[in-house]
Coordinates of C-alpha atoms in Angstrom, one line a residue:
Chain A
M1 CA 0.1 0.0 -0.1
I2 CA 1.5 3.2 -1.2
I3 CA -0.1 5.2 1.7
A4 CA 1.0 3.1 4.2
P5 CA 3.7 5.4 5.6
L6 CA 1.1 8.2 6.3
L7 CA -1.3 5.8 8.3
E8 CA 1.5 4.7 10.1
S9 CA 2.4 8.2 11.6
R10 CA -0.3 9.8 13.0
A11 CA -1.6 13.5 12.1
D12 CA -1.9 15.8 14.5
F13 CA -5.0 16.0 16.6
G14 CA -3.6 17.7 19.8
E15 CA -4.2 21.4 19.4
T16 CA -7.6 21.8 19.8
S17 CA -7.5 22.9 23.4
G18 CA -8.8 26.3 24.7
P19 CA -12.1 28.1 24.3
R20 CA -11.8 28.6 20.6
G21 CA -10.1 25.3 19.7
S22 CA -13.0 23.4 21.2
V23 CA -15.1 24.7 18.6
V24 CA -12.5 24.8 15.5
L25 CA -11.4 21.2 14.9
M26 CA -9.0 22.4 12.2
T27 CA -8.1 25.3 10.0
R28 CA -7.1 24.8 6.4
I29 CA -5.8 27.3 3.8
R30 CA -5.3 26.5 0.1
F31 CA -4.3 28.2 -3.0
A32 CA -5.0 27.3 -6.5
R33 CA -2.2 27.6 -9.0
N34 CA -1.7 27.1 -12.8
L35 CA 1.2 26.8 -14.8
A36 CA 1.4 29.8 -17.6
R37 CA 0.9 28.8 -21.2
H38 CA -0.5 25.3 -20.4
A39 CA -4.3 24.4 -20.8
F40 CA -6.3 23.8 -17.5
P41 CA -6.6 20.1 -16.6
G42 CA -10.2 19.6 -17.7
W43 CA -9.5 20.9 -21.4
A44 CA -5.7 19.6 -21.5
K45 CA -5.0 16.7 -23.8
D46 CA -3.6 13.7 -22.1
A47 CA -0.1 14.5 -23.4
Q48 CA -0.3 17.9 -21.8
R49 CA -1.7 16.8 -18.8
R50 CA 1.3 14.2 -18.5
E51 CA 3.9 17.0 -19.0
V52 CA 2.3 19.2 -16.5
F53 CA 2.3 16.5 -14.1
A54 CA 5.7 15.4 -14.6
T55 CA 7.0 18.9 -14.1
S56 CA 4.7 19.8 -11.1
L57 CA 5.3 16.6 -9.4
A58 CA 9.1 17.1 -9.6
A59 CA 8.9 20.8 -8.1
V60 CA 6.7 19.8 -5.4
A61 CA 8.3 16.7 -4.5
G62 CA 11.6 18.7 -4.1
L63 CA 10.2 20.9 -1.3
K64 CA 11.9 20.8 1.9
E65 CA 8.2 20.5 3.4
M66 CA 7.5 17.3 1.6
K67 CA 11.0 15.5 2.6
K68 CA 9.9 11.9 3.5
G69 CA 6.3 12.3 2.4
I70 CA 4.7 10.2 -0.6
S71 CA 3.7 11.0 -3.7
A72 CA 1.7 8.9 -6.4
E73 CA -0.3 9.1 -9.6
M74 CA -4.1 8.2 -8.9
S75 CA -3.8 5.4 -11.3
D76 CA -1.4 3.6 -8.9
L77 CA -3.7 3.8 -6.1
D78 CA -6.5 1.3 -5.1
E79 CA -10.1 2.4 -4.3
L80 CA -9.3 2.0 -0.5
E81 CA -6.3 4.3 -0.5
R82 CA -8.3 6.8 -2.5
Q83 CA -11.1 6.7 0.1
I84 CA -8.8 6.9 3.3
L85 CA -6.9 9.8 1.8
F86 CA -10.4 11.7 1.0
E87 CA -11.5 10.8 4.7
R88 CA -8.3 12.6 6.2
H89 CA -9.2 15.4 3.9
L90 CA -5.9 15.2 1.9
I91 CA -7.5 14.9 -1.4
S92 CA -10.6 16.0 -2.9
R93 CA -13.6 13.8 -4.1
E94 CA -12.9 15.1 -7.7
L95 CA -9.4 13.7 -7.8
M96 CA -10.5 10.3 -6.2
G97 CA -12.3 9.6 -9.4
M98 CA -9.1 10.6 -11.7
K99 CA -6.5 8.2 -13.0
T100 CA -3.5 8.9 -15.3
G101 CA -1.9 12.3 -15.2
S102 CA -3.3 13.2 -11.7
G103 CA -2.0 12.9 -8.4
F104 CA -0.7 14.4 -5.5
V105 CA 2.3 15.2 -2.9
I106 CA 1.6 14.8 0.8
S107 CA 3.8 15.6 3.6
R108 CA 4.7 12.7 6.2
D109 CA 2.9 14.8 9.1
Q110 CA -0.1 15.4 6.7
S111 CA -0.1 19.1 7.3
C112 CA 0.6 19.6 3.7
A113 CA -1.0 18.2 0.5
V114 CA -0.8 19.3 -3.0
M115 CA -2.9 17.9 -5.6
I116 CA -1.7 17.9 -9.4
N117 CA -4.2 18.1 -12.1
E118 CA -7.4 18.1 -10.3
E119 CA -9.2 21.2 -11.4
D120 CA -6.3 23.2 -11.6
H121 CA -2.7 22.3 -12.2
L122 CA -1.8 22.8 -8.6
R123 CA -4.0 22.9 -5.3
I124 CA -1.6 23.5 -2.3
Q125 CA -3.2 23.1 0.9
V126 CA -2.1 23.4 4.5
I127 CA -4.0 21.9 7.3
K128 CA -3.5 22.8 11.2
A129 CA -5.5 21.3 14.2
G130 CA -7.6 24.2 15.9
F131 CA -8.0 27.6 15.0
H132 CA -4.7 28.6 13.4
F133 CA -5.2 30.8 10.2
K134 CA -1.9 32.8 10.8
K135 CA 0.3 29.5 11.1
A136 CA -1.4 28.0 8.2
W137 CA -1.0 31.1 6.2
N138 CA 2.8 31.6 6.7
V139 CA 3.5 27.8 5.9
L140 CA 1.2 28.0 2.6
N141 CA 3.0 31.3 1.6
G142 CA 6.3 30.2 2.1
I143 CA 5.7 26.7 0.1
D144 CA 4.2 29.0 -2.6
T145 CA 7.1 31.3 -2.9
S146 CA 9.5 28.3 -3.0
L147 CA 7.3 26.9 -5.9
E148 CA 7.4 29.9 -7.7
E149 CA 11.3 29.6 -8.0
T150 CA 11.1 26.7 -10.5
L151 CA 7.4 27.3 -11.7
D152 CA 6.1 29.9 -13.9
Y153 CA 2.5 30.7 -12.8
A154 CA -0.2 31.9 -14.8
F155 CA -0.8 35.3 -13.5
S156 CA -2.5 38.5 -14.9
P157 CA -1.6 41.9 -13.0
T158 CA -5.3 43.0 -13.0
L159 CA -6.9 39.4 -12.4
G160 CA -4.4 37.9 -10.5
F161 CA -3.7 34.2 -10.2
L162 CA -5.6 32.6 -13.3
T163 CA -7.7 29.5 -12.4
A164 CA -9.8 27.3 -14.5
C165 CA -13.0 28.3 -12.7
P166 CA -13.7 32.0 -12.4
T167 CA -14.9 31.7 -9.0
N168 CA -11.3 31.2 -7.6
V169 CA -9.5 33.8 -9.7
G170 CA -7.6 36.5 -7.9
T171 CA -6.1 35.4 -4.8
A172 CA -7.0 31.9 -5.7
M173 CA -7.1 31.3 -2.1
R174 CA -9.7 29.3 -0.1
A175 CA -9.6 29.3 3.7
S176 CA -11.7 27.2 5.8
A177 CA -12.3 26.2 9.4
M178 CA -13.8 22.9 10.5
M179 CA -16.2 23.8 13.1
H180 CA -17.9 21.7 15.5
L181 CA -21.3 23.3 16.3
P182 CA -23.6 20.7 18.4
A183 CA -25.4 23.4 20.4
L184 CA -26.4 25.7 17.6
V185 CA -27.7 22.3 15.7
I186 CA -29.5 21.0 19.1
G187 CA -30.8 24.6 19.5
G188 CA -32.1 24.8 16.1
Q189 CA -30.2 28.0 15.3
M190 CA -28.1 26.8 12.4
E191 CA -30.1 27.9 9.6
K192 CA -30.3 31.4 11.0
V193 CA -26.2 31.3 11.3
V194 CA -25.9 30.1 7.9
R195 CA -28.1 32.7 6.4
A196 CA -26.4 35.5 8.3
V197 CA -22.9 34.2 7.2
N198 CA -23.8 33.7 3.6
Q199 CA -24.8 37.5 3.4
L200 CA -21.2 38.3 4.3
G201 CA -20.0 36.3 1.5
I202 CA -18.8 33.3 3.7
A203 CA -19.9 29.9 2.8
V204 CA -20.9 27.0 5.0
R205 CA -20.7 23.3 3.9
G206 CA -21.1 19.9 5.4
L207 CA -17.9 18.0 6.9
F208 CA -17.0 16.9 3.4
G209 CA -17.6 20.0 1.4
E210 CA -19.8 20.9 -1.2
G211 CA -22.9 18.8 -1.1
S212 CA -22.2 16.8 1.9
D213 CA -24.4 16.7 4.9
A214 CA -23.6 18.4 8.5
T215 CA -23.0 14.6 10.2
G216 CA -21.5 15.1 13.5
S217 CA -22.7 18.8 13.6
I218 CA -19.3 19.6 11.8
F219 CA -19.3 22.4 9.4
Q220 CA -17.0 23.8 7.0
I221 CA -17.1 27.7 7.1
S222 CA -14.8 29.2 4.1
N223 CA -14.6 32.6 2.0
Q224 CA -16.5 32.6 -1.2
T225 CA -15.1 35.6 -3.0
T226 CA -11.3 35.8 -4.0
L227 CA -11.0 38.8 -6.1
G228 CA -11.1 42.5 -5.0
E229 CA -9.4 41.5 -1.6
G230 CA -5.6 40.6 -0.6
E231 CA -5.4 37.5 1.4
E232 CA -4.9 38.9 4.8
E233 CA -8.0 40.9 4.6
I234 CA -10.1 37.8 3.6
L235 CA -8.5 35.8 6.5
K236 CA -9.4 38.8 8.8
R237 CA -12.9 38.9 7.6
L238 CA -13.3 35.4 7.9
T239 CA -11.4 35.1 11.3
A240 CA -14.2 37.9 12.6
V241 CA -17.0 36.0 11.2
L242 CA -15.6 32.8 12.7
N243 CA -15.2 34.4 16.2
S244 CA -18.9 35.5 16.2
V245 CA -20.1 31.9 15.3
I246 CA -17.9 30.5 18.0
E247 CA -19.5 33.4 20.3
Q248 CA -22.8 32.1 19.3
E249 CA -22.1 28.4 19.6
N250 CA -20.9 29.3 23.2
N251 CA -23.9 31.3 24.1
T252 CA -26.2 28.7 23.1
R253 CA -24.3 26.0 25.1
A254 CA -24.7 28.1 28.1
R255 CA -28.2 28.7 27.4
L256 CA -28.9 25.1 26.9
L257 CA -27.3 24.2 30.1
E258 CA -29.2 26.6 31.8
T259 CA -32.6 26.1 30.3
E260 CA -32.6 22.4 29.7
P261 CA -30.0 20.7 31.4
A262 CA -31.7 17.3 31.6
K263 CA -32.3 17.4 27.7
L264 CA -28.5 18.1 27.0
F265 CA -27.2 15.6 29.6
D266 CA -29.7 13.0 28.3
K267 CA -28.3 13.5 24.8
I268 CA -24.8 13.5 25.8
G269 CA -25.3 10.5 28.3
R270 CA -26.9 8.2 25.8
A271 CA -24.4 9.0 23.1
F272 CA -21.8 7.7 25.7
G273 CA -23.8 4.7 26.3
I274 CA -24.2 3.8 22.7
L275 CA -20.6 4.4 22.1
R276 CA -19.5 2.1 24.8
N277 CA -22.2 -0.4 24.3
A278 CA -23.3 -0.8 20.9
Y279 CA -22.7 -3.8 18.5
V280 CA -23.6 -2.4 15.5
L281 CA -22.9 1.3 14.6
S282 CA -23.1 3.2 11.1
S283 CA -20.5 5.9 10.2
S284 CA -23.3 8.4 10.7
E285 CA -24.5 7.4 13.8
A286 CA -21.0 7.1 15.1
M287 CA -20.2 10.6 14.0
N288 CA -23.3 12.0 15.6
M289 CA -22.7 10.3 18.9
L290 CA -18.8 11.1 18.9
S291 CA -20.1 14.8 18.4
L292 CA -22.0 14.7 21.6
V293 CA -19.3 13.3 23.6
R294 CA -17.2 15.8 22.4
L295 CA -19.8 18.5 23.6
G296 CA -19.7 16.6 26.9
V297 CA -16.0 17.0 26.9
D298 CA -16.2 20.9 26.2
L299 CA -18.9 20.8 29.3
K300 CA -16.6 19.1 31.6
M301 CA -18.5 16.0 32.1
L302 CA -15.9 14.0 30.4
P303 CA -11.7 14.3 30.9
V304 CA -10.2 17.0 28.6
E305 CA -8.0 14.2 27.0
L306 CA -10.6 12.5 25.5
R307 CA -11.1 15.5 23.0
S308 CA -8.2 14.5 20.7
T309 CA -9.2 11.0 21.0
V310 CA -12.7 12.0 19.7
D311 CA -10.9 14.0 17.0
R312 CA -9.1 11.1 16.0
L313 CA -12.2 8.7 15.9
F314 CA -14.2 11.2 13.8
I315 CA -11.8 10.2 11.1
E316 CA -11.0 6.4 11.9
C317 CA -14.9 5.5 12.0
Q318 CA -15.3 6.5 8.4
P319 CA -15.8 3.5 6.3
G320 CA -12.4 3.5 4.3
H321 CA -10.5 3.9 7.6
V322 CA -12.8 1.0 9.3
Q323 CA -12.3 -1.2 6.2
Y324 CA -8.5 -0.6 6.8
A325 CA -8.4 -1.3 10.2
A326 CA -10.2 -4.8 9.5
R327 CA -6.9 -5.8 7.2
K328 CA -9.5 -7.7 5.0
P329 CA -12.5 -6.5 2.7
I330 CA -15.7 -6.5 4.6
E331 CA -19.2 -5.6 3.7
T332 CA -21.2 -2.6 4.9
A333 CA -22.9 -4.7 8.0
E334 CA -19.7 -6.5 8.9
R335 CA -18.2 -2.9 9.0
D336 CA -20.8 -1.6 11.1
S337 CA -20.0 -4.3 13.8
F338 CA -16.3 -3.8 13.5
R339 CA -16.7 -0.1 13.7
A340 CA -18.9 -0.7 17.0
R341 CA -16.3 -2.8 18.5
L342 CA -13.3 -0.5 17.6
L343 CA -15.2 2.2 19.7
R344 CA -16.2 0.1 22.3
A345 CA -12.8 -0.7 23.0
E346 CA -11.6 3.0 23.1
F347 CA -14.8 4.1 25.4
E348 CA -14.1 1.1 27.9
K349 CA -11.1 2.9 28.7
V350 CA -13.2 6.3 29.7
G351 CA -14.8 6.7 33.2
T352 CA -18.5 7.6 33.6
P353 CA -19.2 11.1 32.7
D354 CA -19.8 13.5 35.7
F355 CA -23.0 15.3 35.2
N356 CA -22.2 18.1 37.5
P357 CA -20.8 20.5 34.9
R358 CA -21.9 23.6 36.7
N359 CA -19.6 23.4 39.3
D360 CA -16.7 25.1 37.6
D361 CA -14.2 25.5 40.9
N362 CA -14.0 21.8 41.4
E363 CA -13.4 20.2 38.0
P364 CA -15.0 17.0 37.6
T365 CA -13.0 13.9 36.7
A366 CA -14.2 10.7 35.3
T367 CA -14.0 7.8 37.7
N368 CA -12.6 4.7 36.5
Chain B
M1 CA -54.8 31.8 -62.0
G2 CA -55.3 28.1 -62.0
E3 CA -51.1 28.0 -63.3
S4 CA -49.3 25.7 -60.8
L5 CA -46.8 27.5 -58.4
K6 CA -43.0 26.5 -58.7
C7 CA -40.8 25.9 -55.9
D8 CA -38.9 29.0 -54.9
L9 CA -35.6 27.2 -54.2
C10 CA -35.5 24.4 -57.0
G11 CA -38.2 25.3 -59.3
K12 CA -40.2 22.0 -59.3
P13 CA -44.0 22.0 -58.7
A14 CA -44.7 23.3 -55.2
T15 CA -47.0 21.8 -53.0
V16 CA -46.1 23.7 -49.4
H17 CA -47.4 27.3 -49.6
L18 CA -46.2 29.5 -46.7
T19 CA -46.9 33.2 -45.5
Q20 CA -45.5 34.6 -43.0
I21 CA -45.6 38.2 -41.5
V22 CA -42.3 40.0 -40.3
N23 CA -42.2 43.4 -39.4
N24 CA -45.3 44.3 -40.9
Q25 CA -44.2 42.8 -44.3
I26 CA -46.1 39.7 -45.9
H27 CA -43.8 37.3 -47.2
K28 CA -45.0 34.3 -49.1
L29 CA -43.0 31.3 -50.1
D30 CA -43.6 28.2 -52.4
L31 CA -41.8 25.1 -51.9
C32 CA -41.8 21.5 -53.1
E33 CA -42.0 18.6 -50.7
E34 CA -38.3 17.9 -50.5
C35 CA -37.1 21.5 -50.2
A36 CA -39.7 21.8 -47.4
A37 CA -38.5 19.1 -45.5
A38 CA -35.0 19.9 -46.1
K39 CA -35.5 23.3 -44.6
G40 CA -37.5 21.8 -41.8
V41 CA -40.8 23.4 -42.6
T42 CA -42.8 20.6 -41.6
D43 CA -42.2 22.0 -37.8
P44 CA -43.6 25.3 -38.1
T45 CA -42.6 26.5 -34.8
G46 CA -38.8 25.9 -35.6
F47 CA -38.9 27.5 -38.8
S48 CA -38.3 31.0 -40.0
L49 CA -39.0 32.7 -43.2
A50 CA -36.5 35.2 -42.8
D51 CA -33.6 32.5 -42.5
L52 CA -34.9 30.9 -45.7
L53 CA -34.9 33.9 -47.5
V54 CA -31.4 34.9 -47.0
N55 CA -30.7 31.1 -47.6
K56 CA -28.9 30.0 -44.4
P57 CA -29.6 27.5 -41.6
A58 CA -31.7 28.8 -38.9
A59 CA -29.1 28.2 -36.3
A60 CA -26.3 30.3 -38.2
E61 CA -26.5 33.5 -35.8
T62 CA -25.2 32.1 -32.7
P63 CA -21.7 30.5 -33.9
A64 CA -21.2 33.6 -35.8
S65 CA -21.1 35.7 -32.5
Q66 CA -19.3 33.0 -30.7
L67 CA -15.9 33.8 -29.0
V68 CA -13.0 31.2 -29.5
C69 CA -9.8 31.2 -27.6
E70 CA -6.9 30.9 -30.3
H71 CA -4.5 29.4 -27.8
C72 CA -6.5 26.4 -26.9
G73 CA -9.7 26.4 -28.8
F74 CA -11.9 26.5 -26.1
T75 CA -15.4 28.3 -27.2
Q76 CA -17.9 30.4 -25.8
A77 CA -20.1 27.6 -25.9
D78 CA -17.8 25.1 -23.7
F79 CA -17.7 27.9 -21.2
K80 CA -21.6 27.9 -21.2
K81 CA -21.7 24.2 -20.8
L82 CA -18.6 23.4 -18.4
G83 CA -18.6 26.8 -16.5
R84 CA -14.9 26.4 -16.5
L85 CA -12.1 27.9 -18.9
G86 CA -9.8 26.2 -21.0
C87 CA -6.5 28.1 -20.5
P88 CA -5.1 30.8 -18.9
A89 CA -5.4 33.0 -22.4
C90 CA -8.9 32.3 -22.2
Y91 CA -9.3 35.0 -19.5
E92 CA -8.3 37.5 -22.0
R93 CA -10.1 36.3 -24.9
F94 CA -13.5 36.1 -23.1
S95 CA -13.2 39.0 -21.1
P96 CA -16.4 40.5 -22.6
I97 CA -18.3 38.0 -21.1
L98 CA -16.2 37.6 -18.2
E99 CA -16.1 40.8 -16.7
P100 CA -19.5 41.0 -15.7
V101 CA -19.7 37.5 -14.5
L102 CA -16.6 38.3 -12.1
A103 CA -18.0 41.7 -11.3
N104 CA -21.0 39.7 -9.9
M105 CA -19.4 37.1 -8.4
H106 CA -16.4 38.9 -6.3
K107 CA -15.9 41.6 -4.0
G108 CA -14.0 43.8 -6.8
V109 CA -12.8 43.4 -10.2
T110 CA -9.2 43.9 -9.6
H111 CA -6.4 41.7 -7.8
L112 CA -5.1 43.0 -4.7
G113 CA -3.3 40.0 -3.2
K114 CA -0.1 38.3 -3.8
V115 CA 2.2 38.8 -6.9
P116 CA 4.6 36.1 -8.0
A117 CA 7.4 38.3 -7.9
R118 CA 9.9 35.7 -9.4
S119 CA 7.7 34.8 -12.2
I120 CA 7.2 38.3 -13.2
E121 CA 10.8 39.1 -13.1
R122 CA 11.6 35.9 -15.0
R123 CA 9.1 36.9 -17.6
T124 CA 10.4 40.4 -18.1
L125 CA 13.9 39.1 -18.4
L126 CA 13.0 36.4 -21.2
D127 CA 10.8 39.2 -22.9
R128 CA 14.4 41.4 -22.8
I129 CA 16.3 38.4 -24.1
A130 CA 14.0 37.9 -27.0
R131 CA 14.1 41.7 -28.0
L132 CA 17.9 41.4 -27.7
E133 CA 18.0 38.6 -29.8
R134 CA 16.0 40.2 -32.6
E135 CA 18.1 43.4 -32.4
L136 CA 21.3 41.0 -32.9
T137 CA 20.0 39.5 -36.1
D138 CA 19.5 43.1 -37.4
A139 CA 22.7 44.1 -36.7
V140 CA 24.4 41.1 -38.1
R141 CA 22.4 41.5 -41.4
S142 CA 23.1 45.2 -41.7
E143 CA 26.8 44.3 -40.9
R144 CA 26.9 46.3 -37.5
Y145 CA 29.5 44.2 -36.1
E146 CA 30.6 46.3 -33.0
D147 CA 26.6 46.5 -32.1
A148 CA 26.1 42.9 -32.6
A149 CA 29.2 42.0 -30.5
R150 CA 27.8 44.2 -27.5
L151 CA 24.4 42.7 -28.2
R152 CA 25.8 39.0 -27.8
D153 CA 27.7 39.9 -24.4
E154 CA 24.5 41.3 -23.3
I155 CA 22.4 38.3 -24.3
T156 CA 24.9 36.1 -22.6
A157 CA 25.3 37.9 -19.1
M158 CA 21.3 38.0 -19.0
K159 CA 21.1 34.1 -19.6
E160 CA 23.7 33.5 -17.0
A161 CA 21.8 35.5 -14.7
M162 CA 18.8 33.3 -15.2
S163 CA 20.4 29.8 -15.3
G164 CA 20.7 30.5 -11.3
R165 CA 17.0 30.1 -11.4
P166 CA 15.6 27.7 -13.9
A167 CA 12.3 28.5 -15.5
V168 CA 9.8 25.8 -15.9
S169 CA 6.4 26.5 -17.3

């Protein structure tokens, strides 16, 4: 398996502490870049695509950030490998379906991934756990500048970076935060938030981008426009909107705790019970239950260390990852019981939730 | 009267007789069955007398006004169908239709972000080398050997300066 080295070295799930990190699972910024004088991948002939692929792959794999990373052409990967990379947000659904002349380079720690010949010649992304646009921007900007030493980018002084789709032209930057918003979902506030945020030129999507639903109350919030505004201004504007969404989520949590504690505790307690005792779990049910347990951690009913475990399990309970953990091909039904077994094993180690979260001076600890 | 009408297009006896009012003008047309079928007259809704009179197919107007990118062959219809462009040069070629789209879609129409300084510097240098090479050819042709030598040295120096940063595109 080509991607085995990635799966053996764990991605970073550890920086989601603090009041903002508890709501923002991860931040991601990506640049779309194209080579000057070359047809965009969707229109290029096979030979042109292969030429761009070879040139780009050499440039990207040579980056210091990609040392010990992995690279491959999509045709070298089997279905399962594609699925796993997609579930880790390292490649897009579009790239999953592509074959010869398209591929990727991914850094060993999986914080940096470059897709080649997806919609654009290059899609360069940097991911950071927690709410860290500044850090992600610094790394991405550095990588982009290094690549530009050897690659001639398609650029217009008036329109900026030229991209296959006019929605990305200009900075060609899409910055997004993966946000965990369970209270807004439970409180029925999400629709209102989405409408308000949309009016500010910010898009809200489900966990796996366009067209995906918000399983696990996880939403991707990102900038919609790329032209007429600099990168740092876009990030500033997006950060302001995200901070206000975080505030809304935290206020709703406080209100639910105040007005309907029994309803909230019941949801979290049941979710914990299911994860600890179920024998059949679909991936969407697992996600939804993990989401509630994560809320339990944020409300101090469960030990704080559990948060990074939950964040890891969000990924590991996806179909591709379960299949991989089983080490043999298994059908959906078998996968659901295998998933339940994995989760039971994780949650057997965790003590019973302490439903006395309002006593902040005396931080509750789970009993083993 | 009583004289049978002939097809306006081929002269055979006409069996299809059309009357259409275009801009308050009455136009009459007589066609034989074959010509009527060839012109699609059997479907009155998809037929225009005006098109028949100027002797061109009904859909001819659209392709004539279509933009095509000389660099990659991408057409306006491709853009309409795919919502994507063919190559970087398409942005210039399709600017008449893109400008309103971009203005609608974004915060502004002018790029205000990062500039790929190296690419631009390299492009400028390559353009200058190309210009100097043209001047060198002119100088040799008109036997201005002193100028030619100076130009050759200048080109060599510029190429050396560039070799430190390989350009791939």
